Tab-separated table of C-alpha atoms in Angstrom:
chain	number	residue	atom	x	y	z
A	1	MET	CA	-23.222	199.967	78.825
A	2	VAL	CA	-24.035	198.589	75.431
A	3	GLU	CA	-26.056	201.735	74.759
A	4	ALA	CA	-23.020	203.792	75.732
A	5	GLY	CA	-21.071	201.913	73.108
A	6	PHE	CA	-18.736	199.739	75.131
A	7	PRO	CA	-17.628	196.906	72.866
A	8	ALA	CA	-18.602	193.333	73.667
A	9	GLY	CA	-16.294	191.801	76.232
A	10	SER	CA	-14.911	195.083	77.519
A	11	VAL	CA	-16.938	194.608	80.677
A	12	ASN	CA	-18.347	191.299	81.833
A	13	ILE	CA	-20.259	190.522	84.966
A	14	VAL	CA	-20.571	187.232	86.774
A	15	THR	CA	-22.260	186.976	90.119
A	16	GLY	CA	-21.661	184.464	92.820
A	17	SER	CA	-20.031	183.602	96.092
A	18	GLY	CA	-16.507	184.240	97.255
A	19	ALA	CA	-15.640	180.586	97.491
A	20	GLY	CA	-16.818	180.009	93.953
A	21	ALA	CA	-16.643	182.805	91.443
A	22	GLY	CA	-14.475	185.140	93.520
A	23	ALA	CA	-11.667	182.681	94.072
A	24	ALA	CA	-11.931	181.436	90.495
A	25	LEU	CA	-11.456	184.943	89.212
A	26	ALA	CA	-8.362	185.627	91.323
A	27	ALA	CA	-6.870	182.277	90.419
A	28	HIS	CA	-7.575	182.445	86.703
A	29	PRO	CA	-4.408	182.469	84.572
A	30	GLY	CA	-6.114	184.755	82.068
A	31	VAL	CA	-6.518	187.537	84.622
A	32	ASP	CA	-3.653	190.032	84.859
A	33	PHE	CA	-4.708	192.065	87.885
A	34	VAL	CA	-7.288	191.859	90.641
A	35	SER	CA	-9.045	194.514	92.630
A	36	PHE	CA	-10.816	193.202	95.709
A	37	THR	CA	-13.030	194.859	98.295
A	38	GLY	CA	-14.239	192.847	101.246
A	39	SER	CA	-13.135	191.279	104.481
A	40	PRO	CA	-9.474	190.955	105.480
A	41	GLU	CA	-9.818	187.170	105.676
A	42	VAL	CA	-11.011	186.836	102.098
A	43	GLY	CA	-8.488	189.483	101.024
A	44	GLN	CA	-5.698	187.228	102.216
A	45	ILE	CA	-7.094	184.332	100.205
A	46	ILE	CA	-7.382	186.507	97.123
A	47	GLN	CA	-3.819	187.802	97.445
A	48	LYS	CA	-2.439	184.281	97.837
A	49	LEU	CA	-4.340	183.130	94.763
A	50	CYS	CA	-2.899	186.093	92.850
A	51	ALA	CA	0.600	185.129	93.987
A	52	ASP	CA	0.170	181.686	92.466
A	53	HIS	CA	0.231	183.211	88.991
A	54	PHE	CA	2.389	186.216	89.757
A	55	ILE	CA	-0.134	188.991	89.535
A	56	THR	CA	-0.759	191.819	91.950
A	57	CYS	CA	-3.929	193.095	93.487
A	58	THR	CA	-5.370	196.028	95.316
A	59	LEU	CA	-7.170	195.170	98.503
A	60	GLU	CA	-9.766	197.374	100.134
A	61	LEU	CA	-10.453	195.655	103.407
A	62	GLY	CA	-11.758	196.872	106.724
A	63	GLY	CA	-11.170	199.711	109.118
A	64	LYS	CA	-11.537	200.823	112.709
A	65	SER	CA	-11.172	204.492	111.946
A	66	PRO	CA	-10.774	206.972	114.794
A	67	GLN	CA	-12.310	210.395	115.313
A	68	ILE	CA	-9.792	212.188	117.550
A	69	VAL	CA	-11.471	214.995	119.475
A	70	PHE	CA	-9.541	217.554	121.501
A	71	ALA	CA	-11.026	219.914	124.053
A	72	ASP	CA	-10.718	222.842	121.633
A	73	ALA	CA	-12.773	221.109	118.913
A	74	ASP	CA	-15.716	222.913	117.385
A	75	LEU	CA	-18.375	220.513	118.630
A	76	ASP	CA	-21.200	222.190	116.730
A	77	ALA	CA	-19.392	221.158	113.553
A	78	ALA	CA	-18.003	217.861	114.831
A	79	ILE	CA	-20.926	216.088	116.473
A	80	PRO	CA	-23.245	215.777	113.445
A	81	VAL	CA	-20.366	214.660	111.250
A	82	ILE	CA	-19.194	212.076	113.780
A	83	VAL	CA	-22.689	210.623	114.126
A	84	LYS	CA	-23.183	210.490	110.365
A	85	ALA	CA	-19.788	208.833	109.892
A	86	ILE	CA	-20.990	205.748	111.809
A	87	THR	CA	-24.678	205.688	110.865
A	88	GLN	CA	-24.327	206.413	107.163
A	89	ASN	CA	-24.918	203.197	105.272
A	90	SER	CA	-25.671	201.718	108.703
A	91	GLY	CA	-21.969	201.770	109.490
A	92	GLN	CA	-21.352	199.312	106.676
A	93	THR	CA	-18.450	201.023	105.009
A	94	CYS	CA	-14.762	200.228	105.386
A	95	SER	CA	-14.350	203.965	106.027
A	96	ALA	CA	-16.818	204.194	108.921
A	97	GLY	CA	-15.599	206.304	111.838
A	98	SER	CA	-16.172	203.628	114.442
A	99	ARG	CA	-14.049	204.933	117.318
A	100	ILE	CA	-14.195	208.321	119.016
A	101	LEU	CA	-11.122	209.202	121.041
A	102	ILE	CA	-11.760	212.145	123.358
A	103	GLU	CA	-9.341	214.308	125.323
A	104	ARG	CA	-10.033	213.371	128.912
A	105	SER	CA	-10.763	216.908	130.088
A	106	ALA	CA	-13.562	217.180	127.509
A	107	TYR	CA	-14.872	213.619	127.749
A	108	ASP	CA	-18.070	214.296	129.691
A	109	ALA	CA	-19.010	217.342	127.634
A	110	VAL	CA	-18.472	215.560	124.320
A	111	ILE	CA	-20.321	212.449	125.465
A	112	ALA	CA	-23.291	214.539	126.580
A	113	ARG	CA	-23.553	216.127	123.111
A	114	LEU	CA	-23.047	212.778	121.371
A	115	LYS	CA	-25.714	211.138	123.496
A	116	THR	CA	-28.335	213.627	122.397
A	117	ALA	CA	-27.387	213.296	118.746
A	118	PHE	CA	-27.272	209.489	118.845
A	119	GLU	CA	-30.682	209.200	120.428
A	120	ALA	CA	-32.124	211.202	117.529
A	121	VAL	CA	-31.004	208.642	114.958
A	122	ARG	CA	-33.888	206.658	113.528
A	123	VAL	CA	-33.585	203.368	111.661
A	124	GLY	CA	-36.142	202.417	109.066
A	125	PRO	CA	-36.851	201.189	105.533
A	126	PRO	CA	-35.700	203.196	102.499
A	127	GLU	CA	-39.013	204.860	101.746
A	128	MET	CA	-39.139	206.428	105.194
A	129	ASP	CA	-35.834	208.123	104.361
A	130	VAL	CA	-34.626	208.326	107.936
A	131	GLU	CA	-31.044	208.572	109.144
A	132	CYS	CA	-30.141	204.901	109.014
A	133	GLY	CA	-31.284	201.778	107.197
A	134	PRO	CA	-31.140	198.039	107.915
A	135	ILE	CA	-28.109	195.774	107.831
A	136	ILE	CA	-27.464	194.131	104.470
A	137	THR	CA	-28.229	190.484	105.356
A	138	ALA	CA	-29.683	188.463	108.203
A	139	LYS	CA	-26.302	186.932	108.894
A	140	GLN	CA	-24.569	190.287	109.065
A	141	ARG	CA	-27.302	191.577	111.338
A	142	ARG	CA	-26.663	188.686	113.721
A	143	ARG	CA	-22.957	189.445	113.600
A	144	VAL	CA	-23.429	193.112	114.474
A	145	GLN	CA	-25.903	192.281	117.199
A	146	GLY	CA	-23.403	189.747	118.514
A	147	PHE	CA	-20.790	192.463	118.967
A	148	ILE	CA	-23.328	194.651	120.760
A	149	ASP	CA	-24.491	191.844	123.019
A	150	LYS	CA	-20.940	190.837	123.917
A	151	ALA	CA	-19.956	194.416	124.726
A	152	LYS	CA	-22.957	194.684	127.021
A	153	ALA	CA	-22.097	191.334	128.620
A	154	ASP	CA	-18.544	192.595	129.155
A	155	GLY	CA	-19.978	195.477	131.128
A	156	ILE	CA	-19.171	198.280	128.722
A	157	PRO	CA	-21.680	201.066	129.436
A	158	VAL	CA	-24.235	201.895	126.756
A	159	ILE	CA	-24.341	205.685	126.513
A	160	ALA	CA	-27.058	205.961	123.895
A	161	GLU	CA	-29.036	204.056	121.322
A	162	GLY	CA	-30.874	205.151	118.211
A	163	THR	CA	-34.420	204.013	117.554
A	164	ILE	CA	-35.847	201.478	115.142
A	165	VAL	CA	-39.065	203.065	113.884
A	166	PRO	CA	-42.248	201.277	115.027
A	167	ASP	CA	-43.394	200.701	111.446
A	168	ALA	CA	-40.204	198.936	110.381
A	169	PRO	CA	-41.201	195.676	108.670
A	170	GLU	CA	-40.803	192.768	111.042
A	171	GLY	CA	-38.653	190.594	108.817
A	172	GLY	CA	-36.135	193.362	108.094
A	173	TYR	CA	-32.547	193.343	109.350
A	174	TYR	CA	-32.646	196.307	111.716
A	175	VAL	CA	-30.136	197.125	114.442
A	176	ALA	CA	-30.334	200.087	116.810
A	177	PRO	CA	-27.229	202.302	116.469
A	178	THR	CA	-25.347	202.023	119.744
A	179	LEU	CA	-22.796	204.268	121.460
A	180	PHE	CA	-20.586	202.561	124.043
A	181	GLY	CA	-18.184	204.179	126.452
A	182	PRO	CA	-15.793	204.347	128.154
A	183	THR	CA	-14.452	201.296	126.312
A	184	PRO	CA	-11.499	199.289	127.664
A	185	ARG	CA	-8.626	199.484	125.205
A	186	ASP	CA	-8.079	195.737	125.138
A	187	ASN	CA	-11.707	194.790	124.535
A	188	VAL	CA	-12.456	193.138	121.210
A	189	ILE	CA	-14.877	195.894	120.257
A	190	ALA	CA	-12.054	198.429	120.602
A	191	ARG	CA	-9.976	196.618	118.008
A	192	GLU	CA	-12.182	194.634	115.637
A	193	GLU	CA	-14.384	195.978	112.875
A	194	VAL	CA	-18.071	195.590	113.620
A	195	PHE	CA	-19.321	196.775	110.214
A	196	GLY	CA	-22.473	198.177	111.719
A	197	PRO	CA	-23.740	201.344	113.429
A	198	VAL	CA	-21.712	200.919	116.616
A	199	LEU	CA	-19.505	203.728	117.943
A	200	ILE	CA	-17.141	203.203	120.840
A	201	ALA	CA	-15.778	206.063	122.928
A	202	MET	CA	-12.420	206.139	124.675
A	203	PRO	CA	-10.694	208.929	126.608
A	204	PHE	CA	-7.027	209.803	126.051
A	205	ASP	CA	-4.615	211.793	128.192
A	206	ASP	CA	-2.440	213.772	125.793
A	207	GLU	CA	-1.207	213.913	122.194
A	208	GLU	CA	1.160	210.986	122.506
A	209	ASP	CA	-1.561	208.878	124.059
A	210	ALA	CA	-4.011	209.906	121.304
A	211	ILE	CA	-1.570	208.994	118.546
A	212	ALA	CA	-0.775	205.644	120.150
A	213	LEU	CA	-4.474	204.921	120.526
A	214	ALA	CA	-5.268	206.008	116.975
A	215	ASN	CA	-2.476	203.788	115.615
A	216	GLY	CA	-3.207	200.975	118.047
A	217	THR	CA	-5.233	198.663	115.813
A	218	ASP	CA	-4.191	196.503	112.885
A	219	TYR	CA	-6.087	198.822	110.552
A	220	GLY	CA	-5.090	202.093	108.943
A	221	LEU	CA	-7.709	203.424	106.566
A	222	VAL	CA	-9.277	206.708	107.673
A	223	ALA	CA	-8.770	209.030	110.634
A	224	ALA	CA	-10.035	212.442	111.635
A	225	LEU	CA	-8.718	215.097	113.989
A	226	TRP	CA	-10.944	217.735	115.522
A	227	THR	CA	-8.919	220.646	116.911
A	228	ARG	CA	-8.364	224.323	116.245
A	229	ASP	CA	-4.642	224.074	117.001
A	230	GLY	CA	-2.744	224.335	113.712
A	231	SER	CA	0.534	222.861	114.948
A	232	ARG	CA	-1.326	219.893	116.376
A	233	GLN	CA	-3.048	219.403	113.022
A	234	MET	CA	0.358	219.173	111.327
A	235	ARG	CA	1.782	216.782	113.913
A	236	PHE	CA	-1.165	214.434	113.673
A	237	ALA	CA	-1.339	214.600	109.906
A	238	LYS	CA	2.233	213.313	109.813
A	239	ARG	CA	2.067	210.711	112.555
A	240	VAL	CA	-1.303	208.970	112.324
A	241	ARG	CA	-1.035	205.782	110.275
A	242	THR	CA	-3.867	206.156	107.822
A	243	GLY	CA	-4.555	206.417	104.107
A	244	GLN	CA	-6.932	209.339	104.478
A	245	MET	CA	-6.514	211.938	107.201
A	246	PHE	CA	-9.296	214.438	107.751
A	247	VAL	CA	-8.838	217.619	109.758
A	248	ASN	CA	-12.025	219.149	111.124
A	249	CYS	CA	-14.127	217.066	108.756
A	250	TYR	CA	-14.729	213.406	107.887
A	251	GLY	CA	-15.244	212.107	104.409
A	252	ALA	CA	-15.784	215.567	102.944
A	253	GLY	CA	-18.189	214.202	100.356
A	254	ALA	CA	-15.922	211.257	99.491
A	255	GLY	CA	-15.094	212.859	96.175
A	256	ILE	CA	-13.679	210.761	93.381
A	257	GLU	CA	-10.747	213.189	93.320
A	258	LEU	CA	-9.425	211.929	96.681
A	259	PRO	CA	-7.118	208.878	96.625
A	260	PHE	CA	-8.395	206.221	99.021
A	261	GLY	CA	-6.878	203.114	100.536
A	262	GLY	CA	-5.270	201.725	103.626
A	263	SER	CA	-2.337	199.951	105.176
A	264	GLY	CA	-2.036	196.906	107.383
A	265	LYS	CA	-5.258	194.992	107.742
A	266	SER	CA	-7.057	197.727	105.813
A	267	GLY	CA	-5.325	196.552	102.663
A	268	HIS	CA	-3.108	198.187	100.100
A	269	GLY	CA	-3.258	200.081	96.860
A	270	ARG	CA	-5.024	203.332	96.186
A	271	GLU	CA	-8.320	203.835	94.448
A	272	LYS	CA	-10.016	206.994	93.225
A	273	GLY	CA	-8.209	210.103	92.139
A	274	PHE	CA	-5.269	210.095	89.815
A	275	ALA	CA	-3.534	207.641	92.138
A	276	ALA	CA	-5.852	204.907	90.922
A	277	LEU	CA	-4.715	205.435	87.363
A	278	HIS	CA	-1.178	204.672	88.473
A	279	ASP	CA	-2.113	201.724	90.652
A	280	PHE	CA	-4.163	200.196	87.880
A	281	SER	CA	-1.444	200.532	85.249
A	282	LYS	CA	2.038	199.196	84.852
A	283	THR	CA	4.945	200.984	83.185
A	284	LYS	CA	7.161	200.161	80.270
A	285	THR	CA	10.628	201.637	80.057
A	286	THR	CA	11.710	201.934	76.420
A	287	VAL	CA	15.326	202.724	75.540
A	288	PHE	CA	16.200	203.917	72.048
A	289	HIS	CA	19.822	203.903	71.079
A	290	HIS	CA	20.202	206.372	68.265
A	291	GLY	CA	23.932	207.071	68.443
B	1	MET	CA	-42.483	201.090	93.680
B	2	SER	CA	-42.465	198.202	91.258
B	3	VAL	CA	-39.291	196.778	89.913
B	4	PRO	CA	-39.700	194.225	87.148
B	5	SER	CA	-38.075	190.924	88.009
B	6	ARG	CA	-36.162	188.835	85.589
B	7	SER	CA	-37.503	185.345	85.151
B	8	GLU	CA	-34.123	183.769	84.791
B	9	PRO	CA	-30.898	184.950	86.446
B	10	MET	CA	-28.099	185.497	83.973
B	11	ASN	CA	-24.565	186.791	83.735
B	12	PHE	CA	-23.446	189.490	81.342
B	13	ILE	CA	-20.635	188.194	79.156
B	14	GLY	CA	-19.398	189.328	75.790
B	15	GLY	CA	-22.008	192.057	75.513
B	16	GLU	CA	-24.899	189.646	76.027
B	17	TRP	CA	-27.059	188.392	78.838
B	18	THR	CA	-25.824	184.834	79.063
B	19	ARG	CA	-27.324	181.717	80.560
B	20	PRO	CA	-25.052	180.308	83.225
B	21	SER	CA	-23.467	176.902	82.874
B	22	GLY	CA	-25.361	175.503	85.851
B	23	ALA	CA	-28.601	175.936	87.683
B	24	ALA	CA	-27.221	177.180	90.994
B	25	THR	CA	-28.634	180.498	92.126
B	26	LEU	CA	-28.503	182.654	95.223
B	27	ASP	CA	-31.553	184.357	96.668
B	28	VAL	CA	-31.421	188.108	96.991
B	29	HIS	CA	-33.172	189.394	100.092
B	30	GLU	CA	-34.448	192.903	100.557
B	31	PRO	CA	-32.852	194.062	103.825
B	32	ALA	CA	-35.785	196.293	104.756
B	33	THR	CA	-38.248	193.389	104.886
B	34	GLY	CA	-36.223	190.182	104.670
B	35	GLN	CA	-38.269	189.158	101.642
B	36	VAL	CA	-36.691	187.446	98.654
B	37	ILE	CA	-36.850	189.904	95.764
B	38	GLY	CA	-34.870	188.022	93.164
B	39	ARG	CA	-32.204	185.507	92.379
B	40	ILE	CA	-28.731	185.796	90.963
B	41	VAL	CA	-26.494	183.270	89.383
B	42	GLU	CA	-24.087	181.400	91.573
B	43	SER	CA	-21.396	181.307	88.935
B	44	SER	CA	-19.211	178.275	88.414
B	45	GLN	CA	-15.645	177.894	87.220
B	46	GLU	CA	-17.033	177.540	83.701
B	47	ASP	CA	-18.899	180.836	83.935
B	48	VAL	CA	-15.759	182.587	85.135
B	49	ASP	CA	-13.783	180.958	82.329
B	50	ARG	CA	-16.257	182.306	79.785
B	51	ALA	CA	-16.084	185.800	81.260
B	52	VAL	CA	-12.291	185.838	81.284
B	53	ALA	CA	-12.214	184.492	77.734
B	54	ALA	CA	-14.533	187.268	76.571
B	55	ALA	CA	-12.379	189.889	78.283
B	56	ARG	CA	-9.198	188.410	76.837
B	57	GLU	CA	-10.699	188.396	73.374
B	58	ALA	CA	-11.798	192.012	73.654
B	59	PHE	CA	-8.401	193.111	74.878
B	60	ASP	CA	-6.051	190.908	72.860
B	61	HIS	CA	-7.871	190.734	69.541
B	62	GLY	CA	-11.007	192.797	69.707
B	63	THR	CA	-12.039	196.390	69.448
B	64	TRP	CA	-11.367	197.350	73.051
B	65	GLY	CA	-7.637	196.789	72.887
B	66	LYS	CA	-7.493	199.153	69.922
B	67	THR	CA	-9.780	201.846	71.290
B	68	SER	CA	-8.046	205.212	71.495
B	69	ALA	CA	-7.820	207.243	74.669
B	70	LEU	CA	-10.167	209.816	73.176
B	71	GLU	CA	-12.792	207.216	72.331
B	72	ARG	CA	-12.502	205.600	75.761
B	73	SER	CA	-12.930	209.013	77.303
B	74	ARG	CA	-16.113	209.567	75.320
B	75	LEU	CA	-17.509	206.147	76.219
B	76	LEU	CA	-16.986	206.718	79.919
B	77	ILE	CA	-18.537	210.168	79.814
B	78	ARG	CA	-21.467	208.842	77.806
B	79	LEU	CA	-22.045	206.099	80.358
B	80	GLY	CA	-22.025	208.706	83.126
B	81	THR	CA	-24.693	210.628	81.226
B	82	LEU	CA	-26.807	207.491	80.805
B	83	ILE	CA	-26.547	206.792	84.509
B	84	GLN	CA	-27.858	210.287	85.200
B	85	ARG	CA	-30.712	209.664	82.791
B	86	GLU	CA	-31.662	206.466	84.628
B	87	ALA	CA	-30.870	207.900	88.064
B	88	GLY	CA	-34.395	207.628	89.433
B	89	ARG	CA	-34.824	203.965	88.590
B	90	LEU	CA	-31.266	203.059	89.616
B	91	ALA	CA	-31.713	204.765	92.984
B	92	GLU	CA	-34.933	202.829	93.595
B	93	ILE	CA	-33.247	199.550	92.855
B	94	GLU	CA	-30.210	200.451	94.931
B	95	ALA	CA	-32.373	201.430	97.903
B	96	ARG	CA	-34.375	198.234	97.684
B	97	ASP	CA	-31.323	196.054	97.169
B	98	THR	CA	-29.245	197.514	100.018
B	99	GLY	CA	-31.849	198.994	102.367
B	100	LYS	CA	-30.252	202.401	102.346
B	101	PRO	CA	-32.500	205.442	102.848
B	102	ALA	CA	-33.954	206.820	99.616
B	103	SER	CA	-31.996	210.080	99.671
B	104	VAL	CA	-28.741	208.210	100.308
B	105	ALA	CA	-29.422	205.912	97.357
B	106	LYS	CA	-30.040	208.965	95.150
B	107	ALA	CA	-26.819	210.587	96.344
B	108	ASP	CA	-24.935	207.375	95.608
B	109	ILE	CA	-26.167	207.345	92.027
B	110	VAL	CA	-25.065	210.958	91.617
B	111	ALA	CA	-21.645	209.926	92.906
B	112	LEU	CA	-21.656	206.954	90.546
B	113	ALA	CA	-22.217	209.172	87.526
B	114	ARG	CA	-19.472	211.477	88.770
B	115	TYR	CA	-16.999	208.568	88.833
B	116	PHE	CA	-17.460	208.088	85.097
B	117	GLU	CA	-17.294	211.807	84.444
B	118	PHE	CA	-14.005	212.079	86.320
B	119	TYR	CA	-12.257	209.148	84.686
B	120	GLY	CA	-13.740	209.990	81.324
B	121	GLY	CA	-12.032	213.328	81.661
B	122	ALA	CA	-8.793	211.689	82.791
B	123	ALA	CA	-8.648	209.031	80.098
B	124	ASP	CA	-6.704	211.065	77.602
B	125	LYS	CA	-4.566	212.883	80.181
B	126	LEU	CA	-2.466	210.108	81.681
B	127	HIS	CA	0.933	210.974	80.341
B	128	GLY	CA	4.237	209.119	80.365
B	129	GLU	CA	7.622	210.708	80.811
B	130	THR	CA	11.125	210.872	79.361
B	131	VAL	CA	14.217	210.168	81.415
B	132	PRO	CA	17.542	211.900	80.814
B	133	TYR	CA	20.132	209.207	80.145
B	134	LEU	CA	23.487	208.520	78.485
B	135	ASN	CA	24.434	210.389	75.334
B	136	GLY	CA	22.905	208.775	72.263
B	137	TYR	CA	19.970	207.314	74.127
B	138	PHE	CA	16.356	208.338	74.357
B	139	VAL	CA	14.318	206.857	77.192
B	140	THR	CA	10.570	206.850	77.750
B	141	VAL	CA	8.511	205.472	80.603
B	142	THR	CA	4.928	204.867	79.511
B	143	PRO	CA	1.880	203.642	81.396
B	144	GLU	CA	0.205	200.522	80.045
B	145	PRO	CA	-2.897	198.610	80.978
B	146	HIS	CA	-2.518	195.407	82.926
B	147	GLY	CA	-4.727	193.538	80.515
B	148	VAL	CA	-7.693	191.686	81.925
B	149	THR	CA	-8.588	192.687	85.448
B	150	GLY	CA	-10.858	190.982	87.895
B	151	ILE	CA	-12.886	193.092	90.252
B	152	SER	CA	-14.614	191.753	93.335
B	153	CYS	CA	-16.799	193.954	95.404
B	154	PRO	CA	-19.353	193.613	98.153
B	155	GLY	CA	-22.995	194.429	98.156
B	156	THR	CA	-23.246	197.321	100.528
B	157	ILE	CA	-21.755	199.908	98.222
B	158	ARG	CA	-22.132	197.831	95.139
B	159	ARG	CA	-22.415	200.416	92.455
B	160	ARG	CA	-19.936	202.964	93.657
B	161	CYS	CA	-17.470	200.259	94.530
B	162	SER	CA	-17.571	198.688	91.122
B	163	ALA	CA	-17.554	202.064	89.422
B	164	GLY	CA	-14.538	203.152	91.399
B	165	ARG	CA	-12.542	200.280	90.052
B	166	TRP	CA	-13.816	200.046	86.539
B	167	PRO	CA	-13.111	203.495	85.115
B	168	PRO	CA	-9.387	203.584	85.961
B	169	ARG	CA	-9.088	200.232	84.358
B	170	SER	CA	-11.252	201.111	81.414
B	171	ARG	CA	-9.233	204.168	80.887
B	172	SER	CA	-6.210	201.985	80.709
B	173	ALA	CA	-7.999	199.798	78.220
B	174	THR	CA	-8.358	196.781	80.411
B	175	PRO	CA	-11.600	194.912	80.184
B	176	ARG	CA	-12.805	193.337	83.358
B	177	CYS	CA	-14.699	190.447	84.723
B	178	SER	CA	-16.549	191.207	87.844
B	179	SER	CA	-17.511	188.764	90.457
B	180	PRO	CA	-19.015	190.058	93.651
B	181	PRO	CA	-17.889	187.401	96.036
B	182	ARG	CA	-18.662	186.777	99.603
B	183	MET	CA	-17.122	184.075	101.603
B	184	PRO	CA	-18.704	181.726	102.431
B	185	ALA	CA	-22.256	183.011	102.634
B	186	PRO	CA	-24.361	183.985	99.659
B	187	ARG	CA	-23.771	187.182	97.817
B	188	ARG	CA	-25.004	190.480	99.152
B	189	SER	CA	-26.975	192.638	96.750
B	190	PRO	CA	-25.388	191.945	93.428
B	191	TRP	CA	-28.885	192.076	92.024
B	192	SER	CA	-28.668	195.807	91.640
B	193	ILE	CA	-25.615	195.674	89.469
B	194	SER	CA	-27.208	193.070	87.274
B	195	TRP	CA	-30.191	195.312	86.954
B	196	TRP	CA	-28.062	198.284	86.123
B	197	ARG	CA	-26.636	196.457	83.168
B	198	ARG	CA	-30.117	195.517	82.147
B	199	VAL	CA	-31.495	199.013	82.054
B	200	SER	CA	-28.611	200.053	79.895
B	201	ARG	CA	-29.790	197.564	77.351
B	202	PRO	CA	-33.334	196.271	77.258
B	203	VAL	CA	-33.594	192.506	77.434
B	204	PRO	CA	-35.570	191.150	74.456
């Protein structure tokens, strides 16, 4: 940064914990704006601290983003993308596609394809360069495993699991990617963000049911629709509550050009793209009276 | 792969690696093995105060507040180029710090550089507008920076996350303090961002 020529003080970095440095930053009277990415619980704390000195913030919180798959979906295209959307970064992105909603008539066929693809996912250390890596901390690993264990205890069927490679170092934070289904709509794993490589499958009956299911969590960050029906694409694009809607794709390279952000428990404000320039600025209206 | 370790965790404030006010540190664990690979500062109120003060100074009185859109554009683009130059080493650190597969870490660094390229190109293209009004009046609506902005991001997408927030703000001439918080457990992989700053400027 210094080599690039950024003047002293233009960028400063302090590390620390949320309770310490994070809260101090949001609360500091010398700060005019805050951008926070993290859990919804801490996001609420940050926003309240911002309110105390009348500044705004953008919040990038969690997600429980649905992949909505109709019977006419191109599964050759969809399946690899859907698997990658939950195993990439070990499912540790706010934008992870952590639910797959499947038209009931196609449920068995889609699950069969997903099962095969999921079982091929390997988890290992970076140098092995496999499909999935470890969870970021020991604590987070326990949390993810806790969700998996509870879902199993609740009797939700495990359709498939990926494999932790035999040579994975013993002390590492590895979790086997897990596909559950069919998942009861009121189960905690159907509604809460796991933040790990866990995909839950649910059947739906028709378009109205799919939209209700897609919109049926507190989150609203990313969604994807897999169908060849153009009118259906338009209807869903308008009605699904989400900041990013993908049609026959998911993520699409996550280009910087694409505004990104959520609503509800996913947060607010838009980052990336030109939208970020507007969110991260304020405006001044100047009125000249020249007569 | 060997990554040099710093003997003493520091913050980066006012263009310098700075000793923290206290001795509190957080261990950084490598997710692939669980081993401790470094330590970072657990910053105190005083450290945050110093960082905010440095940002305020740069914006209110210093060079940054007076930097033109063209110059900001060039700085951002130059930083993107430097990131590409250091891509191999940054990807190694990122992979080690977060546990992500090697090719994913490399792709993330490519995306990181792209963030600076994009906003560098946008910096001098954010226009205001005029508003038709009563006779004898001329009205403009112009975008302005907020001032000092605080950015908090998590460890799992550390670099891209911080980059995504910094350039729009930089482009609006708002210096930033960054604290990667986590509540209440220790910080996840902020080590890589500290290292990134380091490779941009060799520590004496």
